[in-house]
Amino acid sequence: MNLFGLTLTLAISAALICTTEAMWWFLGAAYGTAQEPVEIPCKGIPNISGKQVRFCLKNQDKMPTVAEGAYHGIEECQFQFRGRRWNCTTIDGDQSVFGRVLDRASRETAFVNAILAAGVTHAVTRACSRGDYLECGCDRTHRGPPGGRIGIVPNSTWRWGGCSEEVWYSMELTKDFLKPTAAKRARTKMDRHNTDAGRNAVLHNMELRCKCHGVSGSCELKTCWWEMAPFRKLGDALKTKYDMAAEMAVERQRKGRIFVEELAPRYDDFKEPTTNDLIYYDQSPDYCTFDPEVGSFGTQGRECNRTSHGIDGCELLCCGRGHNTMTVVRRERCDCVFVWCCKVVCKECVRVIDVHTCK
Ligand SMILES: *[C@@H]1O[C@H](CO)[C@@H](O)[C@H](O)[C@H]1NC(C)=O
Ligand SMILES: *[C@@H]1O[C@H](CO)[C@@H](O)[C@H](O)[C@H]1NC(C)=O
Ligand SMILES: *[C@@H]1O[C@H](CO)[C@@H](O)[C@H](O)[C@H]1NC(C)=O
Ligand SMILES: *[C@@H]1O[C@H](CO)[C@@H](O)[C@H](O)[C@H]1NC(C)=O
């Protein structure tokens, strides 16, 4: 695939959007267009920082995996926010830009940074376990918990065995690539915090996987190892963090001759967020009307669910503007059977359904 051709077309729109976003967009698109790892031209990545170019050149072999992680992060974001007013999309409805939503220090930005960080950490760790790189692998001698999981010790029913996935390598490696530098400013502090929360989510959700041994599956003894949770589970966990994200206030403090911005919980009676929580300090727009300046595409024309009282229901999704109903004919594959050997044969079913869209 000609990535440099892609660079040209992407660069035009990249000028419209903010720094890191263009980079993630590019990386995600690079993997998404090919649907397989592709070589990444370090200097062709739009709006990449000097530090990131150096990382890229030094870790050329890992960049296809970083891009794959970015792609899965964006994809998961779109899954978690499907049916909501802000749905993690994109001007053309493709896997691409977040619009200007990342310009604001909002909850949505917090989630995007966390899920991208989790995506990259997850992808690199998985590649290590597969044996893709010389520098990392999985750990056959691992004993004891991965970060934060205390009290899991073998007992009479199982012992350590197999190969535990090692998140530390990936977390260390990607730290420099993911985290913005110069933490003087509130926004940088927020991005660093949420990026860490995303990386931590991978570590804290590790699962103990076991395999049975013994005559004909009697499971007399199990051997167990650590494995990363499926990415969907990390998406769910971070979505919960999004729902409970801590609202912060920016405080300017004098440090010697300069002012630095610090973040503190906005409300006194709220606990200080932990390194696993998401934080933000700008209110989100309501995402009801089209306003590209704030990254809102509006919900006009969006399909809504007439019977749902949730956020995907017509009332909330359409922001009280009401909805139109149209009867449409949809053709779908149905009654599929497996025919020996080896194909799947389906009937075509015609369904007549009412589609509701926001006014
Ligand atoms: C991002 O890159 C585009 C071209 O690739 C450039 O026009 C734009 O000024 C850059 N924006 C920032 C904030 O660096
Ligand atoms: C997400 O929102 C955009 C803009 O409102 C819309 O065009 C797109 O169809 C939505 N995607 C999904 C999967 O609902
Ligand atoms: C053995 O350890 C596993 C995993 O920690 C636990 O789920 C199980 O209940 C323990 N079994 C006994 C008999 O203690
Ligand atoms: C609409 O919402 C109802 C109630 O929440 C749910 O049972 C149904 O599956 C939804 N339909 C679609 C198409 O999502």
Coordinates of C-alpha atoms and ligand atoms in Angstrom, one line a residue:
M1 CA 0.0 0.0 0.0
N2 CA 1.3 3.4 -0.8
L3 CA 1.3 5.2 2.5
F4 CA 2.9 8.3 1.1
G5 CA 0.0 8.8 -1.2
L6 CA -2.2 8.6 1.8
T7 CA -0.1 11.2 3.6
L8 CA -0.8 13.7 0.9
T9 CA -4.6 13.4 1.0
L10 CA -4.6 13.2 4.8
A11 CA -2.4 16.2 5.3
I12 CA -5.0 18.6 3.9
S13 CA -7.5 17.8 6.6
A14 CA -4.8 17.3 9.2
A15 CA -4.2 21.0 9.1
L16 CA -7.7 21.6 10.4
I17 CA -7.3 19.5 13.5
C18 CA -5.1 19.6 16.5
T19 CA -1.7 18.1 17.0
T20 CA -1.9 14.7 18.5
E21 CA -5.2 14.0 16.9
A22 CA -3.8 14.1 13.4
M23 CA -1.1 11.7 14.4
W24 CA -3.5 9.1 15.9
W25 CA -5.8 9.5 12.9
F26 CA -3.0 8.8 10.5
L27 CA -1.8 5.8 12.5
G28 CA -5.2 4.3 12.8
A29 CA -6.0 4.9 9.2
A30 CA -2.7 3.4 8.1
Y31 CA -3.6 0.1 9.8
G32 CA -7.4 0.4 9.0
T33 CA -7.0 0.9 5.3
A34 CA -4.7 -2.1 4.9
Q35 CA -6.3 -4.2 7.7
E36 CA -2.9 -5.5 8.5
P37 CA 0.3 -4.1 10.0
V38 CA 2.0 -1.7 7.5
E39 CA 5.3 0.1 7.6
I40 CA 5.0 3.6 9.0
P41 CA 7.0 6.5 7.5
C42 CA 8.2 8.3 10.6
K43 CA 8.6 11.6 9.0
G44 CA 5.4 11.4 7.1
I45 CA 3.2 11.3 10.2
P46 CA 1.4 14.6 10.4
N47 CA 2.0 16.8 13.5
I48 CA 4.3 14.3 15.2
S49 CA 6.6 15.9 17.8
G50 CA 10.4 15.7 17.6
K51 CA 10.4 13.3 20.5
Q52 CA 7.9 11.0 18.8
V53 CA 9.9 11.0 15.5
R54 CA 13.0 9.9 17.5
F55 CA 10.9 7.2 19.1
C56 CA 9.5 6.1 15.7
L57 CA 13.0 6.0 14.1
K58 CA 14.4 4.0 17.0
N59 CA 11.5 1.6 17.1
Q60 CA 10.6 1.3 13.4
D61 CA 9.8 -2.4 13.8
K62 CA 7.2 -1.6 16.5
M63 CA 5.4 1.2 14.7
P64 CA 3.1 -1.1 12.7
T65 CA 1.9 -2.5 16.1
V66 CA 1.5 1.0 17.5
A67 CA -0.7 1.8 14.5
E68 CA -2.7 -1.3 15.0
G69 CA -3.2 -0.3 18.7
A70 CA -4.4 3.1 17.6
Y71 CA -6.9 1.5 15.2
H72 CA -8.3 -0.8 17.8
G73 CA -8.5 2.1 20.3
I74 CA -10.6 4.2 17.8
E75 CA -12.7 1.2 16.9
E76 CA -13.4 0.5 20.6
C77 CA -14.3 4.1 21.2
Q78 CA -16.8 4.0 18.4
F79 CA -18.3 0.8 19.9
Q80 CA -18.6 2.1 23.4
F81 CA -20.2 5.3 22.2
R82 CA -22.5 3.9 19.5
G83 CA -26.0 5.3 19.7
R84 CA -24.9 8.2 21.8
R85 CA -24.9 11.9 20.8
W86 CA -21.2 12.0 20.6
N87 CA -20.3 8.7 19.0
C88 CA -16.6 9.0 18.5
T89 CA -17.0 9.6 14.8
T90 CA -15.7 11.4 12.3
I91 CA -16.7 13.6 9.5
D92 CA -17.2 11.0 6.9
G93 CA -18.4 8.3 9.1
D94 CA -15.2 6.4 8.5
Q95 CA -12.6 5.3 11.0
S96 CA -10.9 8.7 11.2
V97 CA -11.0 12.1 12.8
F98 CA -12.6 13.0 16.1
G99 CA -13.3 16.4 14.8
R100 CA -12.2 19.2 17.1
V101 CA -13.5 17.4 20.1
L102 CA -10.0 16.9 21.4
D103 CA -9.4 20.7 21.5
R104 CA -11.4 20.7 24.7
A105 CA -10.3 19.3 28.0
S106 CA -13.6 17.4 28.2
R107 CA -14.6 13.9 29.4
E108 CA -14.6 12.7 25.8
T109 CA -11.0 13.8 25.3
A110 CA -10.1 12.0 28.5
F111 CA -11.7 8.8 27.2
V112 CA -10.0 9.1 23.8
N113 CA -6.6 9.5 25.3
A114 CA -7.1 6.6 27.7
I115 CA -8.4 4.2 25.1
L116 CA -5.7 5.0 22.6
A117 CA -3.1 4.4 25.3
A118 CA -4.7 1.2 26.3
G119 CA -4.9 0.1 22.6
V120 CA -1.2 0.7 22.0
T121 CA -0.1 -0.9 25.3
H122 CA -2.4 -3.9 24.6
A123 CA -1.2 -4.4 21.0
V124 CA 2.5 -4.1 21.8
T125 CA 2.2 -6.6 24.7
R126 CA 0.3 -9.1 22.5
A127 CA 3.0 -8.7 19.8
C128 CA 5.6 -9.4 22.5
S129 CA 3.8 -12.6 23.6
R130 CA 3.6 -13.8 20.0
G131 CA 7.4 -13.5 19.8
D132 CA 7.4 -10.7 17.2
Y133 CA 10.3 -8.8 18.8
L134 CA 13.7 -9.7 20.1
E135 CA 13.5 -7.4 23.1
C136 CA 10.4 -8.9 24.7
G137 CA 8.3 -12.0 25.0
C138 CA 6.2 -13.6 27.6
D139 CA 7.4 -14.8 31.0
R140 CA 7.7 -18.5 31.6
T141 CA 9.0 -18.1 35.1
H142 CA 6.4 -15.6 36.3
R143 CA 5.3 -16.1 39.9
G144 CA 2.9 -13.8 41.8
P145 CA 0.6 -11.0 40.8
P146 CA 0.9 -8.5 38.0
G147 CA 0.6 -4.9 39.3
G148 CA -1.9 -4.3 42.1
R149 CA -3.2 -7.9 42.3
I150 CA -2.3 -9.1 45.7
G151 CA -3.3 -12.4 47.3
I152 CA -3.4 -14.6 44.3
V153 CA -1.2 -17.5 45.2
P154 CA -1.3 -21.1 44.1
N155 CA -3.1 -23.6 46.2
S156 CA -3.8 -27.3 46.0
T157 CA -5.8 -26.9 42.8
W158 CA -3.3 -25.1 40.6
R159 CA 0.3 -24.1 40.0
W160 CA 2.1 -21.6 37.9
G161 CA 2.8 -22.8 34.4
G162 CA 2.6 -21.6 30.8
C163 CA 3.6 -18.1 29.7
S164 CA 2.4 -14.9 31.4
E165 CA 2.0 -11.8 29.3
E166 CA 4.3 -9.0 30.3
V167 CA 2.7 -5.6 30.3
W168 CA 5.7 -3.8 31.9
Y169 CA 7.8 -3.8 28.7
S170 CA 5.1 -2.3 26.6
M171 CA 4.2 0.3 29.3
E172 CA 7.8 1.4 29.6
L173 CA 8.3 1.4 25.8
T174 CA 5.2 3.4 24.9
K175 CA 5.5 5.9 27.8
D176 CA 7.7 8.3 25.8
F177 CA 5.6 8.0 22.7
L178 CA 2.2 8.4 24.4
K179 CA 2.8 11.0 27.0
P180 CA 3.1 14.7 26.2
T181 CA 6.1 16.4 27.7
A182 CA 6.3 19.7 29.6
A183 CA 3.8 19.2 32.3
K184 CA 3.6 22.9 33.2
R185 CA 0.2 23.3 31.6
A186 CA -3.1 22.0 32.9
R187 CA -3.9 20.4 29.6
T188 CA -0.7 18.4 29.4
K189 CA -1.2 17.3 33.0
M190 CA -4.6 16.1 32.1
D191 CA -3.5 14.2 29.0
R192 CA -0.7 12.5 30.9
H193 CA -3.0 11.5 33.7
N194 CA -5.6 10.0 31.3
T195 CA -2.9 8.3 29.2
D196 CA -1.6 6.6 32.4
A197 CA -5.1 5.6 33.4
G198 CA -5.4 3.8 30.0
R199 CA -2.1 2.1 30.4
N200 CA -2.9 1.1 34.0
A201 CA -6.2 -0.4 32.9
V202 CA -4.3 -3.0 30.8
L203 CA -2.2 -4.0 33.9
H204 CA -5.0 -4.0 36.4
N205 CA -7.4 -6.1 34.3
M206 CA -5.0 -9.0 33.8
E207 CA -6.7 -12.3 34.0
L208 CA -5.6 -15.6 35.5
R209 CA -6.0 -18.2 32.7
C210 CA -5.8 -21.8 33.5
K211 CA -5.5 -25.1 31.6
C212 CA -6.6 -28.4 33.0
H213 CA -4.4 -31.5 33.2
G214 CA -5.1 -35.0 34.2
V215 CA -6.6 -38.1 32.6
S216 CA -9.4 -37.4 30.1
G217 CA -10.0 -33.8 31.3
S218 CA -10.4 -34.7 34.9
C219 CA -8.7 -31.5 35.8
E220 CA -6.7 -33.0 38.7
L221 CA -4.2 -30.2 38.3
K222 CA -4.4 -26.8 36.6
T223 CA -1.6 -24.7 35.5
C224 CA -2.2 -21.0 35.3
W225 CA -0.7 -17.8 33.8
W226 CA -1.5 -14.2 33.4
E227 CA -3.2 -13.0 30.2
M228 CA -4.4 -9.5 29.3
A229 CA -8.2 -9.1 29.3
P230 CA -9.8 -9.0 25.8
F231 CA -9.7 -5.5 24.6
R232 CA -13.5 -5.2 24.8
K233 CA -13.3 -5.6 28.6
L234 CA -10.8 -2.8 28.8
G235 CA -13.2 -0.7 26.7
D236 CA -16.0 -1.5 29.2
A237 CA -13.7 -0.7 32.2
L238 CA -12.6 2.7 30.7
K239 CA -16.2 3.5 29.8
T240 CA -17.1 3.1 33.4
K241 CA -14.2 5.4 34.3
Y242 CA -15.6 7.9 31.8
D243 CA -19.0 7.8 33.5
M244 CA -17.3 8.5 36.9
A245 CA -14.6 10.9 35.6
A246 CA -13.5 13.5 38.1
E247 CA -14.1 17.1 37.3
M248 CA -11.0 19.2 38.1
A249 CA -10.3 22.9 38.4
V250 CA -7.2 24.6 37.1
E251 CA -5.2 26.5 39.6
R252 CA -2.4 28.8 38.7
Q253 CA 0.4 28.5 41.2
R254 CA 3.6 30.5 41.5
K255 CA 6.8 28.3 41.4
G256 CA 9.7 30.6 41.8
R257 CA 9.6 32.9 38.8
I258 CA 7.1 31.0 36.7
F259 CA 3.5 30.1 37.0
V260 CA 2.5 26.5 36.7
E261 CA -1.0 25.2 36.3
E262 CA -2.1 22.6 38.8
L263 CA -5.3 20.5 38.8
A264 CA -7.3 20.0 41.9
P265 CA -10.7 18.4 42.4
R266 CA -13.4 21.0 41.6
Y267 CA -15.5 20.1 44.6
D268 CA -14.0 20.0 48.1
D269 CA -15.9 17.0 49.2
F270 CA -14.7 14.8 46.3
K271 CA -11.8 12.5 46.8
E272 CA -8.5 13.1 44.9
P273 CA -8.8 10.9 41.7
T274 CA -6.4 7.9 41.7
T275 CA -4.0 7.2 38.8
N276 CA -6.6 4.8 37.4
D277 CA -9.4 7.4 37.2
L278 CA -10.1 9.8 34.3
I279 CA -10.0 13.5 34.8
Y280 CA -11.3 16.5 32.9
Y281 CA -11.9 20.2 33.5
D282 CA -14.0 21.5 30.5
Q283 CA -17.7 21.0 30.3
S284 CA -18.8 19.0 27.2
P285 CA -21.1 20.6 24.7
D286 CA -24.4 18.9 24.5
Y287 CA -23.5 17.6 21.0
C288 CA -27.1 18.4 19.9
T289 CA -26.4 20.8 17.1
F290 CA -23.8 20.9 14.4
D291 CA -20.8 23.0 15.6
P292 CA -17.5 21.8 14.2
E293 CA -15.7 24.4 16.4
V294 CA -16.4 22.2 19.5
G295 CA -16.3 18.9 17.7
S296 CA -20.1 18.4 17.6
F297 CA -21.7 17.0 14.5
G298 CA -25.2 17.3 15.9
T299 CA -27.7 14.6 15.9
Q300 CA -29.9 15.6 13.0
G301 CA -30.5 12.6 10.7
R302 CA -29.2 10.1 13.3
E303 CA -31.1 6.9 13.7
C304 CA -32.8 6.6 17.1
N305 CA -34.6 3.9 19.1
R306 CA -38.3 4.8 19.6
T307 CA -38.8 2.4 22.5
S308 CA -35.7 3.1 24.4
H309 CA -35.7 5.6 27.3
G310 CA -31.9 5.6 27.4
I311 CA -29.5 7.9 25.6
D312 CA -30.1 6.1 22.3
G313 CA -33.8 6.7 22.6
C314 CA -35.4 9.3 20.3
E315 CA -36.2 11.7 23.1
L316 CA -32.7 12.1 24.4
L317 CA -30.8 11.5 21.2
C318 CA -32.8 14.0 19.2
C319 CA -32.5 16.6 22.0
G320 CA -36.3 17.0 22.2
R321 CA -36.6 18.1 18.5
G322 CA -38.7 15.1 17.6
H323 CA -38.1 12.5 14.9
N324 CA -39.2 11.3 11.5
T325 CA -40.3 7.8 10.8
M326 CA -39.8 6.1 7.5
T327 CA -40.7 2.6 6.5
V328 CA -37.8 0.9 4.8
V329 CA -37.2 -2.5 3.3
R330 CA -34.0 -4.2 4.5
R331 CA -32.6 -7.3 3.0
E332 CA -30.5 -9.5 5.3
R333 CA -28.9 -12.9 5.3
C334 CA -30.8 -15.3 7.4
D335 CA -31.4 -19.0 8.2
C336 CA -27.8 -19.8 7.4
V337 CA -26.7 -23.4 7.2
F338 CA -23.3 -25.0 7.0
V339 CA -23.0 -27.2 4.0
W340 CA -20.4 -30.0 4.1
C341 CA -17.8 -29.0 3.0
C342 CA -17.2 -26.1 3.4
K343 CA -19.5 -23.3 2.8
V344 CA -22.3 -21.4 4.5
V345 CA -25.5 -21.0 2.6
C346 CA -28.0 -18.4 3.6
K347 CA -31.5 -17.3 2.6
E348 CA -32.2 -13.7 2.0
C349 CA -34.9 -12.3 4.2
V350 CA -36.8 -9.2 3.5
R351 CA -37.7 -7.2 6.6
V352 CA -39.9 -4.2 6.5
I353 CA -39.1 -2.0 9.4
D354 CA -39.7 1.5 10.7
V355 CA -36.6 3.6 10.9
H356 CA -36.7 6.7 13.1
T357 CA -34.3 9.5 12.5
C358 CA -33.8 12.8 14.5
K359 CA -35.3 16.0 13.1
Ligands
LIG1 C1 -0.2 19.9 11.5 O1 0.4 19.5 10.2 C2 -0.1 20.2 9.1 C3 0.4 19.6 7.9 O2 0.8 18.3 8.0 C4 0.3 21.7 9.3 O3 -0.3 22.4 8.2 C5 -0.3 22.2 10.6 O4 0.1 23.5 10.8 C6 0.2 21.4 11.8 N1 -0.5 21.8 13.0 C7 0.2 21.9 14.2 C8 -0.6 22.4 15.3 O5 1.4 21.7 14.3
LIG2 C1 -22.2 8.8 14.4 O1 -22.5 10.2 14.3 C2 -22.3 10.7 13.0 C3 -22.6 12.2 13.0 O2 -23.8 12.6 13.7 C4 -23.2 10.0 12.0 O3 -23.1 10.4 10.7 C5 -22.9 8.5 12.1 O4 -23.8 7.7 11.3 C6 -23.0 8.0 13.5 N1 -22.5 6.6 13.6 C7 -23.2 5.6 14.1 C8 -22.5 4.3 14.1 O5 -24.3 5.8 14.6
LIG3 C1 -7.4 -21.7 44.7 O1 -7.0 -20.4 44.0 C2 -7.9 -20.0 43.1 C3 -7.4 -18.7 42.4 O2 -6.8 -17.8 43.3 C4 -9.3 -19.7 43.8 O3 -10.2 -19.2 42.8 C5 -9.8 -20.9 44.4 O4 -10.9 -20.7 45.1 C6 -8.7 -21.5 45.4 N1 -9.2 -22.8 45.8 C7 -9.0 -23.3 47.1 C8 -9.5 -24.6 47.4 O5 -8.5 -22.6 47.9
LIG4 C1 -34.5 -0.3 21.3 O1 -34.6 -0.2 22.7 C2 -35.2 -1.4 23.3 C3 -35.4 -1.0 24.8 O2 -34.3 -0.5 25.3 C4 -34.4 -2.6 23.1 O3 -35.0 -3.7 23.6 C5 -34.2 -2.8 21.6 O4 -33.4 -3.9 21.3 C6 -33.7 -1.6 20.9 N1 -33.7 -1.7 19.5 C7 -32.6 -1.6 18.7 C8 -32.7 -1.7 17.2 O5 -31.5 -1.3 19.2

